[in-house]
mmCIF file of C-alpha atoms and ligand atoms in Angstrom:
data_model
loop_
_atom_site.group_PDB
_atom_site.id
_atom_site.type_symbol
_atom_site.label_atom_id
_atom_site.label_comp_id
_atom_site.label_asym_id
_atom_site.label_seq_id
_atom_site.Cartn_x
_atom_site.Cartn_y
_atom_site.Cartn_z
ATOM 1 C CA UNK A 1 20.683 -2.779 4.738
ATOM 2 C CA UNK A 2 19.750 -1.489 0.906
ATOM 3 C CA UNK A 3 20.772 -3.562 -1.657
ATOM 4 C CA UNK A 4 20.934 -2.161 -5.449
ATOM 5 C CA UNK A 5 20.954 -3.286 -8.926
ATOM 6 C CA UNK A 6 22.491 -2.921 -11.914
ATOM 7 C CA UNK A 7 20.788 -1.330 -15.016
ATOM 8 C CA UNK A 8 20.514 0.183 -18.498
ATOM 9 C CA UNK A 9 20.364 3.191 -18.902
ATOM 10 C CA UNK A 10 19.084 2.483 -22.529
ATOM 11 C CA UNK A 11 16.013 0.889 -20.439
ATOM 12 C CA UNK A 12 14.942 3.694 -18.472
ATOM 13 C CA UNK A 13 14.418 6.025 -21.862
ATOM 14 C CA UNK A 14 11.085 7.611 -21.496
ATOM 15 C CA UNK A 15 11.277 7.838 -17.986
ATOM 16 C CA UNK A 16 12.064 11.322 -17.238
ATOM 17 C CA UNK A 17 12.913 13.384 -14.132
ATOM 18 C CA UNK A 18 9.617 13.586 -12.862
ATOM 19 C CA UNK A 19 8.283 10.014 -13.130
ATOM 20 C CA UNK A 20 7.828 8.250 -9.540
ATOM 21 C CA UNK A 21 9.548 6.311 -7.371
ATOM 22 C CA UNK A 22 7.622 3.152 -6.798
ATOM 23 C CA UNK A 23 8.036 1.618 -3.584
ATOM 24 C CA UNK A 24 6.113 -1.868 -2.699
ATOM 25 C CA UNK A 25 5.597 -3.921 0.635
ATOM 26 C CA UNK A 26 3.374 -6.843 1.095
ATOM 27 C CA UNK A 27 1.322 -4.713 3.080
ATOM 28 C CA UNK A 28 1.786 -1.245 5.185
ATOM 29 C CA UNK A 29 5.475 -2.084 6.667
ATOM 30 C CA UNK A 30 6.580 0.213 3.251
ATOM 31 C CA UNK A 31 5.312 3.250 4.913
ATOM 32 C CA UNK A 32 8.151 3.247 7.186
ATOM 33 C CA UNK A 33 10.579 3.186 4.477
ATOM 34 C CA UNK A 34 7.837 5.751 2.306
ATOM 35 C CA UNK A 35 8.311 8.129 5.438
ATOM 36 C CA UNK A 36 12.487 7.986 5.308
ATOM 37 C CA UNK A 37 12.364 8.845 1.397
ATOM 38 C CA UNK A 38 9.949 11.462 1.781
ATOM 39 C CA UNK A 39 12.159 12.962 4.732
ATOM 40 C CA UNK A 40 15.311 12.550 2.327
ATOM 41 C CA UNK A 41 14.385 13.122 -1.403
ATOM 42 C CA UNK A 42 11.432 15.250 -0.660
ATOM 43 C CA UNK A 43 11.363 16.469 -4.078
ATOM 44 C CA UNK A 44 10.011 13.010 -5.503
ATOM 45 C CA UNK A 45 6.908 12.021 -6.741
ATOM 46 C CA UNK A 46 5.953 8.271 -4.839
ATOM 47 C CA UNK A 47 3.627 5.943 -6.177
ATOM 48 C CA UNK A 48 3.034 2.988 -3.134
ATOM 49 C CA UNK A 49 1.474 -0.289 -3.465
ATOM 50 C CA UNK A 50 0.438 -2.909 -1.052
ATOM 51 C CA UNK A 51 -0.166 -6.097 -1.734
ATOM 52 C CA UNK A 52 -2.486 -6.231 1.789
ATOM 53 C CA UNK A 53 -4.765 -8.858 0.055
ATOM 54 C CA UNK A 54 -1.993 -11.490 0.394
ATOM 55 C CA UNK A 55 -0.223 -10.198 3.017
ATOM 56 C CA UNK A 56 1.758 -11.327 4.963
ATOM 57 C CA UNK A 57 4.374 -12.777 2.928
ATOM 58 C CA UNK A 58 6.099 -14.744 5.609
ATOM 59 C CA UNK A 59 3.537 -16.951 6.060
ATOM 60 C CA UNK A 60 4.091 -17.683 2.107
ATOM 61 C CA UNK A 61 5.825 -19.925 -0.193
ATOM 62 C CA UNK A 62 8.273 -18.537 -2.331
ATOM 63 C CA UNK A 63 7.088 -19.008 -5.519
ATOM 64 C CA UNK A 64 4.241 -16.878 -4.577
ATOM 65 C CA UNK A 65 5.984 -14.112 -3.063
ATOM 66 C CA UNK A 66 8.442 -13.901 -6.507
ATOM 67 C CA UNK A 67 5.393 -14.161 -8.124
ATOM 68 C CA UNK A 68 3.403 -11.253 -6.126
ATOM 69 C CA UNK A 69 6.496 -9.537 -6.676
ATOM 70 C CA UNK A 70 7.517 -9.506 -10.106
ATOM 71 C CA UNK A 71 3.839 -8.537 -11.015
ATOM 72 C CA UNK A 72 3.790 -5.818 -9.071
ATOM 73 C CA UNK A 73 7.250 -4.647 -10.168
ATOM 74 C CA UNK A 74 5.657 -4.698 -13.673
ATOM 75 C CA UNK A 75 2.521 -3.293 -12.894
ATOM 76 C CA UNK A 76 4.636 -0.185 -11.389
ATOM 77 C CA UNK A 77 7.015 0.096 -14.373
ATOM 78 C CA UNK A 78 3.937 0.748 -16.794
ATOM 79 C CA UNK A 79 2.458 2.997 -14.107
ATOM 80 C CA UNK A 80 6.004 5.019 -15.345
ATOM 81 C CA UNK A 81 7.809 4.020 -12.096
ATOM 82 C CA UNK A 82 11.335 5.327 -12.930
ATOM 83 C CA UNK A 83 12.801 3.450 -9.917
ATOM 84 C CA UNK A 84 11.481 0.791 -7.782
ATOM 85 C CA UNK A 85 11.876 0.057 -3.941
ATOM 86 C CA UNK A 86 11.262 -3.580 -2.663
ATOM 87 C CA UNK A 87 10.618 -1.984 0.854
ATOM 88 C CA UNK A 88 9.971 -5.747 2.024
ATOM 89 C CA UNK A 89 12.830 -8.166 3.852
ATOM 90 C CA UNK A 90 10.832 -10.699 2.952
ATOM 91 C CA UNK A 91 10.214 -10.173 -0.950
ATOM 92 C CA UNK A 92 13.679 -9.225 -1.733
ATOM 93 C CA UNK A 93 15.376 -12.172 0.419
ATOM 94 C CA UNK A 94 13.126 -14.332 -1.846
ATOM 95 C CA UNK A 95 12.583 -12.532 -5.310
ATOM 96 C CA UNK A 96 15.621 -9.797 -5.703
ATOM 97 C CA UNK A 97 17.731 -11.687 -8.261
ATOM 98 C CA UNK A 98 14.545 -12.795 -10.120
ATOM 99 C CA UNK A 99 13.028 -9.379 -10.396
ATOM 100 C CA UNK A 100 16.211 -7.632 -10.702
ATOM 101 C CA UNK A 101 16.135 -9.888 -14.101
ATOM 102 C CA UNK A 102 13.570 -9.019 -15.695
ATOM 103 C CA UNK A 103 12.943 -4.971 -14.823
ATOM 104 C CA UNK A 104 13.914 -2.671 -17.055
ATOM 105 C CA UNK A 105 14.831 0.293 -13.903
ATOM 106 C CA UNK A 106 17.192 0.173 -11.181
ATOM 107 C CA UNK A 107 16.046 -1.381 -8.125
ATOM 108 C CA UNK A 108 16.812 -1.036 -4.370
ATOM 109 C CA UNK A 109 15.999 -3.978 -1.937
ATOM 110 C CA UNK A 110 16.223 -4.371 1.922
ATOM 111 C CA UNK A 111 17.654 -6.142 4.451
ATOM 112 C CA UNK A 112 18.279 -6.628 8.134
ATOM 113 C CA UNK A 113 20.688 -4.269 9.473
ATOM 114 C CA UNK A 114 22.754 -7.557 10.424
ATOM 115 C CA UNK A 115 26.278 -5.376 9.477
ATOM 116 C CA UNK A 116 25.200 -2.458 11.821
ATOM 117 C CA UNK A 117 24.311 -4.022 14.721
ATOM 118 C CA UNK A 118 27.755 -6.023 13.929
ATOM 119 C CA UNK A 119 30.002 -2.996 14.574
ATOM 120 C CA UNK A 120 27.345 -1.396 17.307
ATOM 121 C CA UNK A 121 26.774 -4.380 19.725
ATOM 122 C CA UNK A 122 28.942 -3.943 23.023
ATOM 123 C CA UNK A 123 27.763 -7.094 24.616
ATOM 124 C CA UNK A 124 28.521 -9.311 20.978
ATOM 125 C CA UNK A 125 25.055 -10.932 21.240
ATOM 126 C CA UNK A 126 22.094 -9.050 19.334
ATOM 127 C CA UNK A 127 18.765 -10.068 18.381
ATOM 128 C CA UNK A 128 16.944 -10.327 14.909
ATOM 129 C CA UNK A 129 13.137 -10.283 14.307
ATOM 130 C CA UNK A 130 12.166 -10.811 11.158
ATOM 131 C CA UNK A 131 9.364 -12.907 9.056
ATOM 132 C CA UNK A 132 9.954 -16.903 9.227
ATOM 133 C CA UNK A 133 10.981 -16.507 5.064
ATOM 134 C CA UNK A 134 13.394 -14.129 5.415
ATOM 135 C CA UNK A 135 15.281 -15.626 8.631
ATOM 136 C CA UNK A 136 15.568 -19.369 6.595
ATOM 137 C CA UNK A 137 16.390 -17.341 3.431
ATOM 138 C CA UNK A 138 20.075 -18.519 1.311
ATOM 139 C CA UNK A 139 20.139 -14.374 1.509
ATOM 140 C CA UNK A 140 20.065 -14.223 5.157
ATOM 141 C CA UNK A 141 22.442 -16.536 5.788
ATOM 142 C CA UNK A 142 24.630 -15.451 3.884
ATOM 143 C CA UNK A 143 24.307 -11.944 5.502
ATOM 144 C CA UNK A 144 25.253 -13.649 8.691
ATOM 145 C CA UNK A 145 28.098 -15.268 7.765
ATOM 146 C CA UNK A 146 29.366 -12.590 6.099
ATOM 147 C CA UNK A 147 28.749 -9.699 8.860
ATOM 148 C CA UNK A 148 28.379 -11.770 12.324
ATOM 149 C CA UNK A 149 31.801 -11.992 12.993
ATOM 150 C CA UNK A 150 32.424 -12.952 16.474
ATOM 151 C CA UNK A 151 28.714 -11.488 17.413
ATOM 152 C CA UNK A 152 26.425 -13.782 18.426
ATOM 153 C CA UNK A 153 22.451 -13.817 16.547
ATOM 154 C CA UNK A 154 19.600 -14.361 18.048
ATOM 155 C CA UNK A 155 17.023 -14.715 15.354
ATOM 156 C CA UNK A 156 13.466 -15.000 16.220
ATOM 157 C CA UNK A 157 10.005 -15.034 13.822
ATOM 158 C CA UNK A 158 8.231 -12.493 14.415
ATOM 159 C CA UNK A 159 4.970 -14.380 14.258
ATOM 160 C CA UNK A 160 1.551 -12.378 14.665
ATOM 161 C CA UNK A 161 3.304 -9.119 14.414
ATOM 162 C CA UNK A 162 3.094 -8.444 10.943
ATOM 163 C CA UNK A 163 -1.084 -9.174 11.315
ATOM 164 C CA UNK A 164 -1.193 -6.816 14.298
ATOM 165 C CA UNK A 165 0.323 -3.781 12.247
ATOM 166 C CA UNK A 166 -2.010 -4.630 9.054
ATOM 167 C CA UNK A 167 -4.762 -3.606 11.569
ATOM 168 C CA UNK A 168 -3.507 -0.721 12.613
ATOM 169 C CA UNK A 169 -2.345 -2.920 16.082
ATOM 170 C CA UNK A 170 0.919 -0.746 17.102
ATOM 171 C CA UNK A 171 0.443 -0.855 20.788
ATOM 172 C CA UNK A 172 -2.344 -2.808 22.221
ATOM 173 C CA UNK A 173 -2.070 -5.428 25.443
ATOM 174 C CA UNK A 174 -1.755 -8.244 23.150
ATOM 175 C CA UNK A 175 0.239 -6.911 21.212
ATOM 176 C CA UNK A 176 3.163 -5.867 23.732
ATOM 177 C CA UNK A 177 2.651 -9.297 25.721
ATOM 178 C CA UNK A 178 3.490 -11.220 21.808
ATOM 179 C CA UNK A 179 6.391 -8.901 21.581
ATOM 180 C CA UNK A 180 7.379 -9.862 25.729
ATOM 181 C CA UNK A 181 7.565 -13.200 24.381
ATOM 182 C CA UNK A 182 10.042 -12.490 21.857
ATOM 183 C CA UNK A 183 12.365 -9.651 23.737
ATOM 184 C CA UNK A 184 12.632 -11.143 26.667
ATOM 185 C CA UNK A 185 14.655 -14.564 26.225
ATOM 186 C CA UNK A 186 17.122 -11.726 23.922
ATOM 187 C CA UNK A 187 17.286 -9.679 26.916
ATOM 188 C CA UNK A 188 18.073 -12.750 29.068
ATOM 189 C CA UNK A 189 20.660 -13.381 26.405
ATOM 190 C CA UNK A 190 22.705 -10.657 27.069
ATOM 191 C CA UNK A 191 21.793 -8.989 24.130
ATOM 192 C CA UNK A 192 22.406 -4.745 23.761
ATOM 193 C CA UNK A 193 20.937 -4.794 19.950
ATOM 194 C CA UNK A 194 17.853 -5.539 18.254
ATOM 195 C CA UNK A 195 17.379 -5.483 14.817
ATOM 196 C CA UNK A 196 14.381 -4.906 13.004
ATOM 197 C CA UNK A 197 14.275 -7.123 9.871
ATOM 198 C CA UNK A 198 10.880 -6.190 8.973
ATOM 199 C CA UNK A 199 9.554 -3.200 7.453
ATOM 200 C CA UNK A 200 6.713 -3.095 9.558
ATOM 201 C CA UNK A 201 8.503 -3.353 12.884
ATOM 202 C CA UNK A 202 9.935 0.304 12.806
ATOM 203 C CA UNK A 203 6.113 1.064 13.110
ATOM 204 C CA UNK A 204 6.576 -1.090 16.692
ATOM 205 C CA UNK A 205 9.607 0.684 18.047
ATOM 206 C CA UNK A 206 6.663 2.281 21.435
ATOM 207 C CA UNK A 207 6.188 -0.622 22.356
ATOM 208 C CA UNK A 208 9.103 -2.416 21.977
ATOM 209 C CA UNK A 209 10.384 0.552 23.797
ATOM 210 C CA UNK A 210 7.610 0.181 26.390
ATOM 211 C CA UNK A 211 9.863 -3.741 26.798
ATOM 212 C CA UNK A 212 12.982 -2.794 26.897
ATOM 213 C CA UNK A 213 13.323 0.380 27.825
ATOM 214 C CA UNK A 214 17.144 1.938 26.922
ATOM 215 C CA UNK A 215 18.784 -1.578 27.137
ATOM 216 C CA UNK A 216 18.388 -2.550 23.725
ATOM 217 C CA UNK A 217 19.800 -0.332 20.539
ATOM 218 C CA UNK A 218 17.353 -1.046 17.956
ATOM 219 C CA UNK A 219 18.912 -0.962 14.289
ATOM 220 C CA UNK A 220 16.216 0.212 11.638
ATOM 221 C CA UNK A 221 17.704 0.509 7.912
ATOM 222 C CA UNK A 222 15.141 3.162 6.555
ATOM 223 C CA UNK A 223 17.277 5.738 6.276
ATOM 224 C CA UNK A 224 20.140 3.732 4.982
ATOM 225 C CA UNK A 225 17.455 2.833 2.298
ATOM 226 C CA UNK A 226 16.570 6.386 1.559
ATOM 227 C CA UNK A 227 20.125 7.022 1.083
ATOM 228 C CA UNK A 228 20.923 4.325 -0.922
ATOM 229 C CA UNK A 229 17.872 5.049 -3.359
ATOM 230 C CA UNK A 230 19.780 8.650 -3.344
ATOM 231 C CA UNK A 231 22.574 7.152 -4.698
ATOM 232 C CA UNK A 232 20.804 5.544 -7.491
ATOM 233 C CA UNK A 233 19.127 8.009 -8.288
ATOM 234 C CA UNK A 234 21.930 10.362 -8.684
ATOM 235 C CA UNK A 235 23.795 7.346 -10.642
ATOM 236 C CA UNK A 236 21.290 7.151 -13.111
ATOM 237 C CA UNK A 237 20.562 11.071 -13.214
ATOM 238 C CA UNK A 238 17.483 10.609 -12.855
ATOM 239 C CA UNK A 239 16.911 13.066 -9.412
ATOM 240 C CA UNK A 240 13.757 15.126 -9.648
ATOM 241 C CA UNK A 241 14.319 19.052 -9.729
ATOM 242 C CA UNK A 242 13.644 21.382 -6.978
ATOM 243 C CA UNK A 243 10.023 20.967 -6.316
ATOM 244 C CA UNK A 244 7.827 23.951 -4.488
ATOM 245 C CA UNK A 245 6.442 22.089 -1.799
ATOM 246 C CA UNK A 246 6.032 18.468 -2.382
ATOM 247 C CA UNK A 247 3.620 16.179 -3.970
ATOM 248 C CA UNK A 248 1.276 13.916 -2.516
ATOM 249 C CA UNK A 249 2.446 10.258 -2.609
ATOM 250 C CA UNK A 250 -0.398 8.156 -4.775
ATOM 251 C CA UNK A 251 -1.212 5.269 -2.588
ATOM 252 C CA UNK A 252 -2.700 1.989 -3.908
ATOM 253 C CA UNK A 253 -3.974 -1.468 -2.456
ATOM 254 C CA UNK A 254 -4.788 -4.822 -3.224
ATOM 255 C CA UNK A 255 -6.702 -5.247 -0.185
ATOM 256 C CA UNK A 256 -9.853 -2.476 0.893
ATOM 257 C CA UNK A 257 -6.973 0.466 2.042
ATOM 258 C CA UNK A 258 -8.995 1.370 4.495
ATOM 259 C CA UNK A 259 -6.232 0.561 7.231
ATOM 260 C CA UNK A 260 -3.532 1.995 4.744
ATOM 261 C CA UNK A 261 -5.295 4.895 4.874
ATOM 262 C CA UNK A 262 -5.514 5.265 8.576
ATOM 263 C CA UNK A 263 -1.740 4.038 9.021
ATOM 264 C CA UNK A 264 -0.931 7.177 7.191
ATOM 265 C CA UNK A 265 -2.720 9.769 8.617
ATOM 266 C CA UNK A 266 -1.717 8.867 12.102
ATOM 267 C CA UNK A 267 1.920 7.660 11.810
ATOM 268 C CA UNK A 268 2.838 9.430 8.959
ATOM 269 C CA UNK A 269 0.688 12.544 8.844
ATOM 270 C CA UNK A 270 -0.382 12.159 5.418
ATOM 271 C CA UNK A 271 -4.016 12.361 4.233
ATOM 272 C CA UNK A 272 -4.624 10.493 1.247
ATOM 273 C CA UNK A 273 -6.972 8.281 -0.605
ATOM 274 C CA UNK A 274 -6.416 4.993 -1.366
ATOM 275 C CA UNK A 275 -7.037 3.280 -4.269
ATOM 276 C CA UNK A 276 -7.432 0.091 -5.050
ATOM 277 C CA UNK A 277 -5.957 -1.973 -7.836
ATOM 278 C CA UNK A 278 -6.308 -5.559 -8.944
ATOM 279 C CA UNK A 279 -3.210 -6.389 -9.767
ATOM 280 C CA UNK A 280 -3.371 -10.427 -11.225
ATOM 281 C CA UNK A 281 -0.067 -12.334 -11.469
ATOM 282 C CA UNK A 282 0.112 -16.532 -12.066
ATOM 283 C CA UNK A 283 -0.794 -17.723 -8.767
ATOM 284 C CA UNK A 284 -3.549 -15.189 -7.705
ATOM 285 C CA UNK A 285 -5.081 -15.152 -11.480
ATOM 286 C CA UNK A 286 -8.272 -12.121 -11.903
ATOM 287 C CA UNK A 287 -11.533 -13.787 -11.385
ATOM 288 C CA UNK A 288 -12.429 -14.208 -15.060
ATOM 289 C CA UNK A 289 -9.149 -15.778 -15.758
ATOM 290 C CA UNK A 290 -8.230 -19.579 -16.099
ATOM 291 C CA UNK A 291 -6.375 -20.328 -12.622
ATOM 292 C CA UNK A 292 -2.828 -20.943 -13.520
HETATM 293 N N1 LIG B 301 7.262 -5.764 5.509
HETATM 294 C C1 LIG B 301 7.569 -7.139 5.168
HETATM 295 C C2 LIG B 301 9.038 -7.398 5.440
HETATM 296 O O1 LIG B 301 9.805 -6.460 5.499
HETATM 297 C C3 LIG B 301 6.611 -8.057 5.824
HETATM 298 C C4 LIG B 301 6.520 -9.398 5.183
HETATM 299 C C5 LIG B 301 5.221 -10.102 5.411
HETATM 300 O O2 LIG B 301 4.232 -9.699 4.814
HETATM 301 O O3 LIG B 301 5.224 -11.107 6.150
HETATM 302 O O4 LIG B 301 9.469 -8.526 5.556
#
């Protein structure tokens, strides 16, 4: 589910109509939320980084990922980012309230659809997957307690999978027999729901599908994210005008792009470079800086 954030509107002077969206994942797991927002507000000019050098972030401590985060966050807001979209489970479990802080634009986080699959489950027993961080996260329990109700959670790590889709792995034998492992004790479970608490799992849903065929309804927030950045955009009147035809998003990595690049022509059906940025921060100084 989107979360949002208060702002200033003092703070987004300068900003204009036309200035970007930014939207950031760890990695390429963004491009499923990049694809709902282009589908919804096709008018808007994207700007898209991903932090692929230190992905994943669930295999990360926290300070890093608030770190990662927040610098990125920055780096987008003097790129003229008028908005920004955590489009990671994991960063904005860990680093919401933190960034939220110190940003001076509105800012739209995710979670796992843990409400949704709430009122849809028939069966009251639904499964989560989601990185290790965000599942042991204050946020996520606090989702649970809050939503869960009488519905019963199976939450599992989604270990490996988070790799596989960094290198362009969506469907191979190895790949489906990892995600076996995980499905299958939910299925066992009774469970009629899945949700995917990872922005890179919507980029999974063949071969989950390939699993578990009609028997599991699987409960991916992208478009509730689109529409919620909608929202804030209207809000803050800051939607873009009536575009004709619209713009290429500007893609950027931390890592070579190489697989961004691919990810988006095939699964997206967008052809565009990638460039790539060093982005330093405390923990991951540039090479001619002091280590922190
Ligand atoms: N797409 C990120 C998420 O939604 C993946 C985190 C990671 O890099 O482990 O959680």
């Amino acid at each position: 589910m989107p979360t949002e954030s208060p702002s200033s509107a003092a703070t987004l002077a300068g900003a204009g109509l036309r200035a970007p969206v930014g939207i950031f994942d760890s990695g390429l797991g963004g491009l499923s939320v990049l694809r709902a927002v282009r589908a919804q507000l096709p008018d808007e000019a994207m700007l898209y980084v991903a932090d692929s050098l230190y992905a994943p972030y669930g295999e990360r401590d926290d300070d890093f990922i608030a770190d990662r985060t927040l610098a990125i966050g920055e780096w987008l807001v003097k790129q003229g980012a008028k908005v920004l979209v955590v489009a990671c489970n994991t960063a904005t479990a860990q680093s919401i309230a933190l960034v939220r802080e110190k940003l001076p634009i509105p800012l739209v986080g995710v979670e796992p659809g843990v409400k949704p699959a709430a009122l849809q489950s028939k069966t009251r027993v639904a499964g989560v997957l989601a990185t290790q961080v965000t599942l042991r996260s204050a946020r996520f329990q606090a989702l649970l307690e809050r939503y869960a109700e009488d519905c019963r959670f199976l939450c599992q790590p989604g270990h490996g999978l988070v790799q596989a889709v960094e290198r362009c792995d969506v469907n191979s034998a190895e790949l489906r027999a990892l995600l076996r492992s995980y499905l299958q004790p939910m299925l066992d479970a009774g469970a009629d729901t899945l949700v995917l608490g990872c922005t890179h799992y919507p980029f999974l849903d063949a071969a989950i599908r390939d699993i578990v065929g009609d028997r599991l309804t699987l409960i991916d927030t992208s478009i509730a994210i689109a529409r919620q950045l909608e929202r804030v955009l209207d809000q803050h009147g800051l939607r873009a005008a009536p575009q004709n035809g619209s713009t290429l998003p500007r893609f950027y990595s931390t890592g070579d792009g190489a697989h961004q690049q691919q990810l988006a022509a095939t699964l997206l059906h967008i052809d565009a470079a990638v460039e790539r940025v060093l982005i330093p921060s405390r923990r991951t100084a540039a090479p001619d800086s002091q280590p922190a």
